[in-house]
């Protein structure tokens, strides 16, 4: 069967690339660095979007849409921001093509040069704050709680499907507030929403924390993040929420009159998750047979595979299958009945394992006689023959169990791969051994952080929000430290 | 009140622009030609998307995502296509900025020039057909029924919010089929879906027809369209569905092996509607007081405005309002209770009229005493005092009635502004008089079409699908004609 994957234990990176391709999730396009999200992959992304969008709206946010292009000069208005984002970006310089005079095709029309170059948005703070200037006059106009679902472009040379691509899809929330406290509360609220989404929908445990100065968003005062652990022991930043302070309000001169009529700069936040979450989801649970999807994000939650030799057999199976389909659909469960006669049941089993469908029902002529069906779960691959009448209840219970189980499994894995160390020797040993999160004292300087990164390729993923104060000494410099931070090699 | 609009009868164009701004739908951005869709406008677009997306999925289509950038050489592969789309487009030539040496800001890095320029997609046929080449080997891979929700860019100098912008949002369906018949059926099916959406959701009657050779999509064999009539007597193309024949399959060498193993070129379609529909929706029903929205697309279907002087009064009104809200939400009706004390009831009435909220409930202290509420409909502005217990039923009936009524009104208007003419004199008279659709015989030549356009600014909107064969003579050339076509001045 052409469907086999490399084993994770042998070549994790190749396993990932092949899985993305063979599960029909995404592929590279002819444009370097840009991906094509295939229908099956996109339907998972749509489920993610729907769940997140509801959480945003339930907390009072609305969607809007801002331009794709950023005037070059806008990027420069916030000093850190331009350093972070002006470097690798797509620059539009002309607005017309014309036929080459030698008939060789179309060429850029030199007469159609833009007065000011436009950047394809790498993120929209500058465009949005230049707009908020017009939307905000008084405290009555605040807060503004806006989100945008959009594509963004950051030129990347070394790309990997979902994890790092030049163009990617994301949502970016941009909020404006009258007080520092309110903006800080919003920043933390959105981080909590991301964590809840990751844990309850993706079944992926995350650490909530704050980035160090050198890892934070260019233009932010504080960057909060959620960090997840992949099966190869590398960390993945799964979402960020930035407290922008008054930085962008100052850069774009956005002020409001408070109740006393005094003019103040507005406080801001921004927060985003992207199609990178697809990469995290794939790596969090999948195995050597293919994708393992949490039922809450599976586009097909239940697949029914008929086992038949004759048309007559297929018809009696279809009757039972249609009954299930109808009952399950009423409960909001998505069901596919795969009655194609071009592929064998065994081929289909492998196909839906590859695609991570959580529950598989097989029905054969003997099941019809006995009033039973065979139900297999994707996560543990256990199978059970269940009476037809009990099957619907069994399946709905099973889906909850799968959702719980893959979360618990990921939790156990993370616990196993989180190590407290007290010396640099131990630190390097763990990194080169089992990998994972390494919790260690750090002296708080960018210099030490950089040295450790250079020597071990490990970065400080975050200062966990639940880190307790404890006196200690930095594993690298021996200088005093107040709390442990979380290191890891990362995607 | 700052909220007043110019009258439609005095300055239709200004009325439209002001309405878009004052109803908080959209505004121009700092980037020439690009718009900002504000939260209220975007929430209407989301309702449109949801309805269309469901119709696409119910007919077997899936969503996917393809790259924003088109390599320049791709555009040239289909001869008509490049003529139509290479002209006004955003061209990415570089992938990096750098700090200017004189400290004056960031400049384009001349060392980061792309080998081949990239075009920001004006439409995605070329990118998608270059991908389908890899997806299609045999008849088993067909049909491919894919849609994409995306942003596209066509450089426009003279822009109008929603109607004509450089960047706009749309959906573009791209399907591939084994037979001509199947592709033609798909083209017509999608046109019918657009027509159903326009009529049942937007309450906007449309004419279904086929474009002439000179008006069709560059690269298509046939372009089908739906054409709507605006209140100023101008037509608006609201959606198109293209039968591409084998044009793009040939341009990108996409072949499939049929059941006998013979290689054939694949047949294609593409179809799209855009945020232009927002412009159509605004113009179809609105009046001098503001937006009139069909209940099926209104983000807020019912607004409750309390009329109170004391906190105590507000509390007893709130109790009644919460009851309504609860009951209506259960029925899937979206309700807003506007209890702000910063604005008067009269201000709020005007505000929700401007925003086109279909139903308004006003509740005052006397209503509390009498067990009544006052219910006003936006379309006719009629008000009625209704007993509290009957209000929910009254409102759900009323919403259906509003949906029906604004459709009927638009139908009547169109009937009044559709004229059959038999001479060129009459043709020009009607165009310069009441305007609207003018049905007339045409000799079928591009030359006559062009002459009429030059002389009257009217274009052939379509050859209606229900046009009966009848012998006649072209109003311009006097040559024989087999059926009447529909002319109009258009957006």
Coordinates of C-alpha atoms in Angstrom, one line a residue, chain B residues 252-474:
Chain B
X252 CA -2.1 24.1 -17.9
X253 CA -2.1 20.7 -19.6
X254 CA -4.6 19.0 -17.3
X255 CA -5.7 15.7 -18.6
X256 CA -7.5 12.6 -17.2
X257 CA -7.7 9.0 -18.3
X258 CA -11.3 8.1 -19.0
X259 CA -12.7 4.6 -18.3
X260 CA -11.2 3.3 -21.5
X261 CA -7.8 4.7 -20.5
X262 CA -7.9 7.5 -23.1
X263 CA -6.4 10.8 -22.1
X264 CA -8.8 13.8 -22.4
X265 CA -8.6 17.5 -21.3
X266 CA -10.6 18.3 -18.2
X267 CA -13.7 20.6 -18.4
X268 CA -13.9 23.5 -16.0
X269 CA -16.1 26.1 -14.4
X270 CA -15.5 29.0 -12.1
X271 CA -18.0 31.2 -10.3
X272 CA -17.9 34.1 -7.8
X273 CA -19.7 36.7 -5.8
X274 CA -18.0 39.4 -3.9
X275 CA -18.4 42.2 -1.3
X276 CA -20.0 44.0 -4.2
X277 CA -23.2 42.3 -3.1
X278 CA -23.0 44.6 -0.1
X279 CA -23.3 47.5 -2.4
X280 CA -26.3 45.8 -4.2
X281 CA -28.0 45.1 -0.9
X282 CA -27.6 48.6 0.3
X283 CA -29.0 50.1 -2.9
X284 CA -31.8 47.6 -3.4
X285 CA -34.0 48.6 -0.5
X286 CA -32.7 51.5 1.5
X287 CA -34.4 54.9 1.8
X288 CA -33.7 58.5 2.8
X289 CA -33.7 57.5 6.5
X290 CA -31.0 54.9 6.0
X291 CA -30.4 51.2 5.4
X292 CA -33.3 48.8 5.0
X293 CA -32.1 45.2 5.6
X294 CA -34.0 42.0 4.8
X295 CA -34.5 40.2 8.1
X296 CA -32.6 37.1 6.9
X297 CA -29.4 39.2 6.6
X298 CA -29.8 41.6 9.4
X299 CA -27.2 41.1 12.2
X300 CA -29.6 42.7 14.7
X301 CA -33.1 41.6 13.7
X302 CA -34.9 43.2 16.6
X303 CA -33.8 46.1 18.8
X304 CA -35.5 47.0 22.1
X305 CA -35.4 50.6 23.1
X306 CA -36.5 51.4 26.7
X307 CA -38.2 54.8 27.3
X308 CA -37.5 55.8 30.9
X309 CA -36.7 58.6 33.2
X310 CA -35.8 56.8 36.4
X311 CA -33.7 53.8 37.2
X312 CA -36.8 52.1 38.6
X313 CA -38.6 52.5 35.3
X314 CA -35.6 51.1 33.5
X315 CA -35.5 48.1 35.8
X316 CA -39.2 47.1 35.2
X317 CA -38.7 47.6 31.4
X318 CA -35.5 45.5 31.6
X319 CA -37.5 42.7 33.1
X320 CA -39.9 42.6 30.1
X321 CA -37.1 43.1 27.6
X322 CA -35.1 40.2 29.0
X323 CA -38.2 38.0 28.7
X324 CA -38.5 38.9 25.0
X325 CA -34.9 38.6 24.4
X326 CA -34.9 35.1 25.9
X327 CA -37.9 33.9 23.9
X328 CA -36.8 35.4 20.6
X329 CA -33.2 34.1 21.0
X330 CA -34.7 30.6 21.4
X331 CA -36.4 31.1 18.1
X332 CA -33.1 32.1 16.5
X333 CA -33.9 35.8 16.3
X334 CA -31.1 38.1 17.2
X335 CA -32.1 40.8 19.6
X336 CA -30.3 43.9 21.1
X337 CA -31.5 45.7 24.2
X338 CA -30.1 49.2 24.0
X339 CA -30.2 50.5 27.6
X340 CA -27.5 53.2 27.2
X341 CA -28.4 56.3 29.2
X342 CA -26.1 58.4 27.1
X343 CA -28.5 58.8 24.2
X344 CA -32.2 59.6 24.0
X345 CA -34.8 57.2 22.6
X346 CA -35.3 59.5 19.6
X347 CA -31.6 59.4 18.9
X348 CA -31.7 55.6 19.1
X349 CA -34.7 55.4 16.9
X350 CA -32.8 57.3 14.2
X351 CA -29.7 55.3 14.8
X352 CA -31.4 51.9 14.2
X353 CA -33.3 53.3 11.2
X354 CA -30.0 54.3 9.8
X355 CA -28.7 50.8 10.5
X356 CA -31.7 49.1 8.9
X357 CA -32.7 47.0 11.9
X358 CA -36.0 45.4 10.7
X359 CA -38.0 45.5 13.9
X360 CA -38.0 48.0 16.8
X361 CA -39.7 47.4 20.1
X362 CA -40.2 50.5 22.3
X363 CA -41.2 49.9 25.9
X364 CA -42.2 52.8 28.2
X365 CA -43.7 53.0 31.7
X366 CA -47.2 53.2 30.2
X367 CA -46.6 49.9 28.3
X368 CA -45.5 48.3 31.6
X369 CA -48.8 49.4 33.2
X370 CA -50.9 48.2 30.2
X371 CA -49.0 45.0 29.4
X372 CA -48.2 46.3 25.9
X373 CA -45.3 47.2 23.7
X374 CA -45.0 49.3 20.6
X375 CA -43.6 47.5 17.6
X376 CA -42.3 49.4 14.5
X377 CA -41.2 47.9 11.2
X378 CA -38.3 49.5 9.4
X379 CA -39.5 49.0 5.8
X380 CA -42.9 50.8 5.9
X381 CA -42.3 52.6 9.2
X382 CA -45.7 51.4 10.5
X383 CA -46.1 51.1 14.2
X384 CA -48.5 49.1 16.3
X385 CA -49.2 48.7 19.9
X386 CA -49.4 45.0 20.7
X387 CA -50.2 43.1 23.8
X388 CA -47.1 41.7 25.5
X389 CA -48.3 38.1 25.3
X390 CA -48.8 38.3 21.5
X391 CA -45.7 40.2 20.7
X392 CA -43.3 37.3 20.0
X393 CA -45.7 35.7 17.5
X394 CA -46.4 39.1 16.0
X395 CA -42.7 39.8 15.6
X396 CA -41.8 36.5 13.9
X397 CA -44.8 36.9 11.5
X398 CA -43.7 40.5 10.9
X399 CA -40.2 39.5 10.0
X400 CA -41.5 37.1 7.3
X401 CA -43.8 39.9 6.1
X402 CA -40.9 42.4 5.9
X403 CA -38.8 39.9 3.9
X404 CA -41.7 39.3 1.5
X405 CA -42.6 43.0 1.3
X406 CA -39.2 44.4 0.4
X407 CA -38.9 41.7 -2.3
X408 CA -42.3 42.5 -3.7
X409 CA -41.5 46.2 -3.7
X410 CA -38.2 45.6 -5.5
X411 CA -40.1 43.4 -8.0
X412 CA -42.7 46.1 -8.7
X413 CA -39.9 48.7 -9.1
X414 CA -38.1 46.5 -11.6
X415 CA -41.3 45.8 -13.5
X416 CA -41.9 49.5 -13.8
X417 CA -38.4 50.1 -15.0
X418 CA -38.2 47.3 -17.6
X419 CA -39.2 48.6 -21.0
X420 CA -39.6 46.8 -24.3
X421 CA -38.5 49.1 -27.2
X422 CA -38.6 48.6 -30.9
X423 CA -36.6 51.6 -32.1
X424 CA -33.3 53.3 -31.3
X425 CA -35.1 56.6 -30.7
X426 CA -37.3 55.0 -28.1
X427 CA -34.3 53.2 -26.6
X428 CA -32.4 56.5 -26.0
X429 CA -35.5 58.1 -24.7
X430 CA -36.1 55.5 -22.1
X431 CA -32.4 55.5 -21.1
X432 CA -32.4 59.2 -20.6
X433 CA -35.9 59.2 -19.0
X434 CA -36.7 56.6 -16.4
X435 CA -33.7 54.4 -17.1
X436 CA -33.8 50.8 -16.0
X437 CA -33.6 47.7 -18.1
X438 CA -34.4 48.1 -21.8
X439 CA -35.2 45.0 -23.8
X440 CA -34.4 45.4 -27.5
X441 CA -33.4 43.4 -30.6
X442 CA -29.7 43.4 -31.4
X443 CA -28.0 42.0 -34.4
X444 CA -25.5 39.9 -32.4
X445 CA -22.4 41.8 -33.5
X446 CA -19.7 43.2 -31.2
X447 CA -19.6 46.2 -33.5
X448 CA -23.2 47.3 -32.9
X449 CA -22.8 46.6 -29.2
X450 CA -19.8 48.9 -29.0
X451 CA -21.5 51.6 -31.0
X452 CA -24.5 51.6 -28.8
X453 CA -22.2 51.7 -25.7
X454 CA -20.3 54.6 -27.1
X455 CA -23.4 56.6 -28.0
X456 CA -25.5 55.8 -24.9
X457 CA -23.3 54.3 -22.2
X458 CA -25.7 51.4 -22.1
X459 CA -24.3 47.9 -22.3
X460 CA -25.9 44.6 -22.9
X461 CA -26.4 43.3 -19.4
X462 CA -27.3 39.8 -20.6
X463 CA -29.2 37.6 -23.0
X464 CA -31.9 36.5 -20.6
X465 CA -32.1 32.8 -20.2
X466 CA -35.9 33.0 -20.5
X467 CA -35.8 35.2 -23.6
X468 CA -38.2 33.7 -26.2
X469 CA -37.2 33.3 -29.8
X470 CA -38.9 35.9 -31.9
X471 CA -38.0 37.4 -35.2
X472 CA -37.2 41.1 -35.2
X473 CA -34.7 43.7 -36.4
X474 CA -31.8 45.2 -34.5

